[in-house]
Amino acid sequence: MIQAESIVFLITLVLYFCVMLLYFLYVAIKKPALEKLAIRAQACVLIVHTAAIVLRGIAMGRLPMANQYEFSTAFAWALCLVSLIFILKFRFPVLGAFSSPVTLLIALYAGLNKLNEMKVIAANGADSIRNLMPALRSSWLGIHVSTVIIAYGAFGVSFVLSIIFLLRDRMKENGFWDQHIPKKEKLDTISYRSVSLGMMFLTVTINIGGIWAENAWGSYWTWDPKETWALVTWMIYLVYLHLRIRKGWNGRIAAIIGVIGFIAVLFTYIGVNTLLPGLHSYK
C-alpha cells in the first residue's frame, strides 16, 4: 500500500507541474479554452492528491498527519483547495498562474521529505514511520493538524494575492493583466477574507494545541519553538486585522504585512523544524 501511495503521489507531482504549465500557457496565449482546461486540471489534481492522502492513511493505519512528509503534502493540498475555491468564487483564473508555482514548490518539498522517508523505510522498515510516539497518539491530532493545514492554505492564498496587489500598478492599462486581474480595492478585499479565514483556523489550532499539550506534557504552554513561532505568526496577522479594522489601513501596507505573515508561516513550519528543534520536531 505504501508503494501504491508513492506512485499516486508521484502522479500528483506531475499533475501539479502540468497545472502550472496550463495556467502559464493561458496567460501567454490568452485563449479562454486554456483557462477552462487549467481550472479543470486543478480540480483533477486535487482529486488525485486526495486519493494519495487517503492511500497514505490506509497504509499507515492512522491519520496521515504526523510527520514532515504527511504535513507538507497536506499543506500543498490545502493551498490547491483554497486557491481553487477563490478562483471559482471570485471568477479569478489568473490567480492560478500565481498560486500554482507556490503549490508546486510546497509539493516538491513534500517530495523531498518522501525521499528521506523511503530511505528510513529501507533501513528500518515501515513500522519505523507507521508507529507514532506516545504524544501523537491522541484524538486531538486530526483536529489540530487539520485546522492548521487550512489556516496555512488560506495564508498562502493571501500571500499570492498580496504579491499580485504589489505588482498591480506595473500592469499596462487595458492590457491582458489589467483586464483579468481585479482592481486593487477588490484584491485587497479578497486578501482580507483569506487572512480572516486563516486567522479563524489558526486561532482554533493554537487553542486546541494548548489543550492537547496539557494532556500530553502537563502544561498548556511551554514556549517550545514551534509554539512560540505559531504565536508570532498569529500576532502578525492580528496586527494586519487590527490595523485594517481599527485604523482603516489597507492597500499596500496590508499587502506587505500579508507577505511578512506568510514568511513567518514558512519559518514556523520549515525553519523551526530545521533550525530550532523542540517538542514539535517530528521527522
GROMACS .gro file of C-alpha atoms in nm:
model
  283
    1MET     CA    1   0.000   0.000   0.000
    2ILE     CA    2   0.292   0.237   0.068
    3GLN     CA    3   0.417   0.170  -0.283
    4ALA     CA    4   0.074   0.248  -0.429
    5GLU     CA    5   0.058   0.573  -0.232
    6SER     CA    6   0.407   0.666  -0.352
    7ILE     CA    7   0.306   0.612  -0.715
    8VAL     CA    8  -0.010   0.820  -0.680
    9PHE     CA    9   0.188   1.096  -0.506
   10LEU     CA   10   0.439   1.096  -0.793
   11ILE     CA   11   0.149   1.131  -1.038
   12THR     CA   12   0.025   1.420  -0.822
   13LEU     CA   13   0.359   1.599  -0.855
   14VAL     CA   14   0.349   1.561  -1.233
   15LEU     CA   15  -0.007   1.692  -1.242
   16TYR     CA   16   0.083   1.996  -1.030
   17PHE     CA   17   0.352   2.079  -1.284
   18CYS     CA   18   0.101   2.036  -1.568
   19VAL     CA   19  -0.149   2.265  -1.391
   20MET     CA   20   0.117   2.534  -1.354
   21LEU     CA   21   0.211   2.495  -1.721
   22LEU     CA   22  -0.152   2.527  -1.830
   23TYR     CA   23  -0.200   2.847  -1.632
   24PHE     CA   24   0.122   2.987  -1.778
   25LEU     CA   25   0.006   2.897  -2.128
   26TYR     CA   26  -0.327   3.062  -2.060
   27VAL     CA   27  -0.171   3.396  -1.966
   28ALA     CA   28   0.078   3.367  -2.254
   29ILE     CA   29  -0.159   3.263  -2.534
   30LYS     CA   30  -0.472   3.419  -2.379
   31LYS     CA   31  -0.711   3.152  -2.503
   32PRO     CA   32  -1.034   3.108  -2.298
   33ALA     CA   33  -1.022   2.733  -2.367
   34LEU     CA   34  -0.692   2.711  -2.178
   35GLU     CA   35  -0.848   2.893  -1.884
   36LYS     CA   36  -1.120   2.628  -1.852
   37LEU     CA   37  -0.870   2.347  -1.906
   38ALA     CA   38  -0.637   2.481  -1.635
   39ILE     CA   39  -0.920   2.509  -1.380
   40ARG     CA   40  -1.043   2.157  -1.461
   41ALA     CA   41  -0.688   2.026  -1.435
   42GLN     CA   42  -0.654   2.187  -1.092
   43ALA     CA   43  -0.976   2.018  -0.981
   44CYS     CA   44  -0.842   1.690  -1.120
   45VAL     CA   45  -0.510   1.711  -0.936
   46LEU     CA   46  -0.699   1.791  -0.615
   47ILE     CA   47  -0.892   1.465  -0.654
   48VAL     CA   48  -0.576   1.265  -0.728
   49HIS     CA   49  -0.393   1.427  -0.437
   50THR     CA   50  -0.685   1.343  -0.208
   51ALA     CA   51  -0.657   0.982  -0.322
   52ALA     CA   52  -0.285   0.983  -0.236
   53ILE     CA   53  -0.361   1.113   0.114
   54VAL     CA   54  -0.635   0.850   0.164
   55LEU     CA   55  -0.398   0.574   0.050
   56ARG     CA   56  -0.140   0.708   0.291
   57GLY     CA   57  -0.386   0.684   0.577
   58ILE     CA   58  -0.474   0.326   0.484
   59ALA     CA   59  -0.108   0.230   0.456
   60MET     CA   60  -0.025   0.385   0.794
   61GLY     CA   61  -0.337   0.261   0.969
   62ARG     CA   62  -0.385   0.608   1.119
   63LEU     CA   63  -0.450   0.969   1.024
   64PRO     CA   64  -0.171   1.074   0.783
   65MET     CA   65  -0.082   1.394   0.968
   66ALA     CA   66   0.208   1.303   1.193
   67ASN     CA   67   0.541   1.378   1.019
   68GLN     CA   68   0.711   1.619   0.782
   69TYR     CA   69   0.607   1.441   0.463
   70GLU     CA   70   0.245   1.398   0.571
   71PHE     CA   71   0.208   1.760   0.678
   72SER     CA   72   0.382   1.907   0.374
   73THR     CA   73   0.172   1.709   0.127
   74ALA     CA   74  -0.142   1.814   0.317
   75PHE     CA   75  -0.016   2.176   0.310
   76ALA     CA   76   0.009   2.163  -0.072
   77TRP     CA   77  -0.336   2.001  -0.089
   78ALA     CA   78  -0.490   2.279   0.124
   79LEU     CA   79  -0.331   2.553  -0.086
   80CYS     CA   80  -0.463   2.387  -0.401
   81LEU     CA   81  -0.811   2.360  -0.248
   82VAL     CA   82  -0.832   2.716  -0.111
   83SER     CA   83  -0.691   2.873  -0.428
   84LEU     CA   84  -0.940   2.677  -0.641
   85ILE     CA   85  -1.226   2.796  -0.422
   86PHE     CA   86  -1.114   3.159  -0.457
   87ILE     CA   87  -1.062   3.119  -0.834
   88LEU     CA   88  -1.419   2.993  -0.876
   89LYS     CA   89  -1.585   3.218  -0.619
   90PHE     CA   90  -1.431   3.542  -0.748
   91ARG     CA   91  -1.403   3.433  -1.114
   92PHE     CA   92  -1.031   3.500  -1.099
   93PRO     CA   93  -0.850   3.233  -1.308
   94VAL     CA   94  -0.529   3.438  -1.336
   95LEU     CA   95  -0.484   3.372  -0.964
   96GLY     CA   96  -0.386   3.019  -1.065
   97ALA     CA   97  -0.084   3.148  -1.256
   98PHE     CA   98   0.049   3.286  -0.927
   99SER     CA   99  -0.072   3.022  -0.683
  100SER     CA  100   0.021   2.710  -0.883
  101PRO     CA  101   0.400   2.769  -0.860
  102VAL     CA  102   0.372   2.812  -0.482
  103THR     CA  103   0.167   2.494  -0.456
  104LEU     CA  104   0.417   2.305  -0.672
  105LEU     CA  105   0.710   2.421  -0.457
  106ILE     CA  106   0.540   2.300  -0.140
  107ALA     CA  107   0.453   1.970  -0.311
  108LEU     CA  108   0.817   1.932  -0.420
  109TYR     CA  109   0.923   1.992  -0.060
  110ALA     CA  110   0.687   1.710   0.033
  111GLY     CA  111   0.860   1.502  -0.232
  112LEU     CA  112   1.199   1.563  -0.070
  113ASN     CA  113   1.055   1.451   0.264
  114LYS     CA  114   0.914   1.147   0.086
  115LEU     CA  115   1.259   1.053  -0.044
  116ASN     CA  116   1.405   1.083   0.307
  117GLU     CA  117   1.122   0.869   0.439
  118MET     CA  118   1.186   0.596   0.181
  119LYS     CA  119   1.547   0.581   0.297
  120VAL     CA  120   1.429   0.536   0.654
  121ILE     CA  121   1.190   0.259   0.547
  122ALA     CA  122   1.467   0.084   0.353
  123ALA     CA  123   1.692   0.094   0.659
  124ASN     CA  124   1.444   0.031   0.941
  125GLY     CA  125   1.123  -0.100   0.790
  126ALA     CA  126   0.777   0.055   0.750
  127ASP     CA  127   0.696   0.027   1.120
  128SER     CA  128   0.955   0.296   1.190
  129ILE     CA  129   0.718   0.554   1.037
  130ARG     CA  130   0.388   0.375   1.095
  131ASN     CA  131   0.410   0.374   1.474
  132LEU     CA  132   0.360   0.710   1.642
  133MET     CA  133   0.533   0.839   1.950
  134PRO     CA  134   0.304   0.847   2.257
  135ALA     CA  135   0.241   1.224   2.240
  136LEU     CA  136   0.087   1.186   1.893
  137ARG     CA  137  -0.147   0.902   1.984
  138SER     CA  138  -0.432   1.135   2.060
  139SER     CA  139  -0.776   1.210   1.922
  140TRP     CA  140  -0.666   1.576   1.912
  141LEU     CA  141  -0.418   1.506   1.631
  142GLY     CA  142  -0.672   1.512   1.349
  143ILE     CA  143  -0.844   1.833   1.460
  144HIS     CA  144  -0.522   2.016   1.548
  145VAL     CA  145  -0.342   1.938   1.222
  146SER     CA  146  -0.650   1.977   1.000
  147THR     CA  147  -0.717   2.329   1.125
  148VAL     CA  148  -0.356   2.442   1.084
  149ILE     CA  149  -0.345   2.297   0.731
  150ILE     CA  150  -0.649   2.503   0.627
  151ALA     CA  151  -0.503   2.809   0.802
  152TYR     CA  152  -0.175   2.774   0.613
  153GLY     CA  153  -0.359   2.721   0.285
  154ALA     CA  154  -0.559   3.040   0.339
  155PHE     CA  155  -0.247   3.234   0.433
  156GLY     CA  156  -0.077   3.101   0.121
  157VAL     CA  157  -0.357   3.240  -0.096
  158SER     CA  158  -0.337   3.569   0.092
  159PHE     CA  159   0.037   3.579   0.019
  160VAL     CA  160  -0.024   3.528  -0.353
  161LEU     CA  161  -0.293   3.797  -0.355
  162SER     CA  162  -0.059   4.036  -0.173
  163ILE     CA  163   0.210   3.980  -0.437
  164ILE     CA  164  -0.042   4.046  -0.714
  165PHE     CA  165  -0.155   4.363  -0.535
  166LEU     CA  166   0.202   4.493  -0.508
  167LEU     CA  167   0.255   4.428  -0.882
  168ARG     CA  168  -0.083   4.567  -0.991
  169ASP     CA  169   0.035   4.922  -1.067
  170ARG     CA  170   0.300   4.792  -1.307
  171MET     CA  171   0.042   4.628  -1.533
  172LYS     CA  172  -0.034   4.801  -1.861
  173GLU     CA  173  -0.370   4.973  -1.864
  174ASN     CA  174  -0.631   4.789  -2.072
  175GLY     CA  175  -0.384   4.505  -2.131
  176PHE     CA  176  -0.447   4.139  -2.059
  177TRP     CA  177  -0.336   4.156  -1.696
  178ASP     CA  178  -0.530   4.474  -1.630
  179GLN     CA  179  -0.848   4.320  -1.773
  180HIS     CA  180  -0.817   3.983  -1.599
  181ILE     CA  181  -0.699   4.090  -1.255
  182PRO     CA  182  -0.943   4.267  -1.021
  183LYS     CA  183  -0.882   4.628  -0.929
  184LYS     CA  184  -0.669   4.692  -0.623
  185GLU     CA  185  -0.968   4.755  -0.399
  186LYS     CA  186  -1.117   4.414  -0.478
  187LEU     CA  187  -0.777   4.242  -0.449
  188ASP     CA  188  -0.740   4.396  -0.106
  189THR     CA  189  -1.086   4.274  -0.004
  190ILE     CA  190  -1.024   3.919  -0.128
  191SER     CA  191  -0.692   3.907   0.056
  192TYR     CA  192  -0.862   4.030   0.373
  193ARG     CA  193  -1.115   3.749   0.350
  194SER     CA  194  -0.837   3.496   0.303
  195VAL     CA  195  -0.648   3.626   0.608
  196SER     CA  196  -0.969   3.622   0.813
  197LEU     CA  197  -1.027   3.259   0.719
  198GLY     CA  198  -0.670   3.171   0.808
  199MET     CA  199  -0.685   3.353   1.140
  200MET     CA  200  -1.003   3.175   1.240
  201PHE     CA  201  -0.846   2.834   1.182
  202LEU     CA  202  -0.508   2.929   1.331
  203THR     CA  203  -0.679   3.054   1.648
  204VAL     CA  204  -0.860   2.722   1.678
  205THR     CA  205  -0.530   2.542   1.615
  206ILE     CA  206  -0.346   2.723   1.894
  207ASN     CA  207  -0.625   2.672   2.146
  208ILE     CA  208  -0.663   2.303   2.066
  209GLY     CA  209  -0.285   2.269   2.077
  210GLY     CA  210  -0.284   2.409   2.430
  211ILE     CA  211  -0.545   2.159   2.548
  212TRP     CA  212  -0.355   1.874   2.381
  213ALA     CA  213  -0.024   1.992   2.528
  214GLU     CA  214  -0.169   1.992   2.878
  215ASN     CA  215  -0.286   1.633   2.830
  216ALA     CA  216   0.044   1.519   2.678
  217TRP     CA  217   0.305   1.721   2.867
  218GLY     CA  218   0.121   1.861   3.168
  219SER     CA  219   0.132   2.226   3.058
  220TYR     CA  220  -0.083   2.436   2.828
  221TRP     CA  221   0.218   2.633   2.704
  222THR     CA  222   0.589   2.552   2.719
  223TRP     CA  223   0.740   2.821   2.490
  224ASP     CA  224   0.856   2.545   2.261
  225PRO     CA  225   0.998   2.698   1.937
  226LYS     CA  226   0.701   2.578   1.732
  227GLU     CA  227   0.454   2.722   1.984
  228THR     CA  228   0.645   3.049   2.001
  229TRP     CA  229   0.661   3.098   1.626
  230ALA     CA  230   0.298   2.997   1.584
  231LEU     CA  231   0.219   3.278   1.829
  232VAL     CA  232   0.445   3.519   1.635
  233THR     CA  233   0.262   3.428   1.313
  234TRP     CA  234  -0.074   3.472   1.482
  235MET     CA  235   0.030   3.815   1.614
  236ILE     CA  236   0.147   3.932   1.270
  237TYR     CA  237  -0.192   3.853   1.122
  238LEU     CA  238  -0.361   4.003   1.428
  239VAL     CA  239  -0.176   4.328   1.355
  240TYR     CA  240  -0.299   4.301   0.995
  241LEU     CA  241  -0.661   4.271   1.109
  242HIS     CA  242  -0.629   4.533   1.384
  243LEU     CA  243  -0.475   4.798   1.159
  244ARG     CA  244  -0.732   4.730   0.892
  245ILE     CA  245  -1.041   4.726   1.115
  246ARG     CA  246  -0.947   4.984   1.378
  247LYS     CA  247  -0.719   5.217   1.183
  248GLY     CA  248  -0.854   5.172   0.833
  249TRP     CA  249  -0.512   5.074   0.699
  250ASN     CA  250  -0.541   4.871   0.382
  251GLY     CA  251  -0.386   4.855   0.039
  252ARG     CA  252  -0.007   4.846   0.016
  253ILE     CA  253   0.058   4.829   0.391
  254ALA     CA  254  -0.183   4.537   0.428
  255ALA     CA  255  -0.022   4.359   0.133
  256ILE     CA  256   0.326   4.397   0.282
  257ILE     CA  257   0.206   4.257   0.616
  258GLY     CA  258   0.044   3.971   0.423
  259VAL     CA  259   0.379   3.885   0.266
  260ILE     CA  260   0.559   3.906   0.602
  261GLY     CA  261   0.293   3.688   0.761
  262PHE     CA  262   0.342   3.407   0.510
  263ILE     CA  263   0.719   3.424   0.553
  264ALA     CA  264   0.651   3.368   0.924
  265VAL     CA  265   0.425   3.074   0.831
  266LEU     CA  266   0.704   2.913   0.628
  267PHE     CA  267   0.955   2.968   0.907
  268THR     CA  268   0.715   2.826   1.164
  269TYR     CA  269   0.672   2.517   0.952
  270ILE     CA  270   1.011   2.461   0.783
  271GLY     CA  271   1.260   2.687   0.961
  272VAL     CA  272   1.171   2.584   1.315
  273ASN     CA  273   1.189   2.214   1.231
  274THR     CA  274   1.528   2.264   1.067
  275LEU     CA  275   1.697   2.518   1.294
  276LEU     CA  276   1.512   2.511   1.628
  277PRO     CA  277   1.429   2.153   1.726
  278GLY     CA  278   1.188   2.107   2.015
  279LEU     CA  279   0.888   1.909   2.131
  280HIS     CA  280   0.719   1.955   1.793
  281SER     CA  281   1.012   1.832   1.582
  282TYR     CA  282   0.860   1.532   1.414
  283LYS     CA  283   1.051   1.394   1.120
   0.00000   0.00000   0.00000
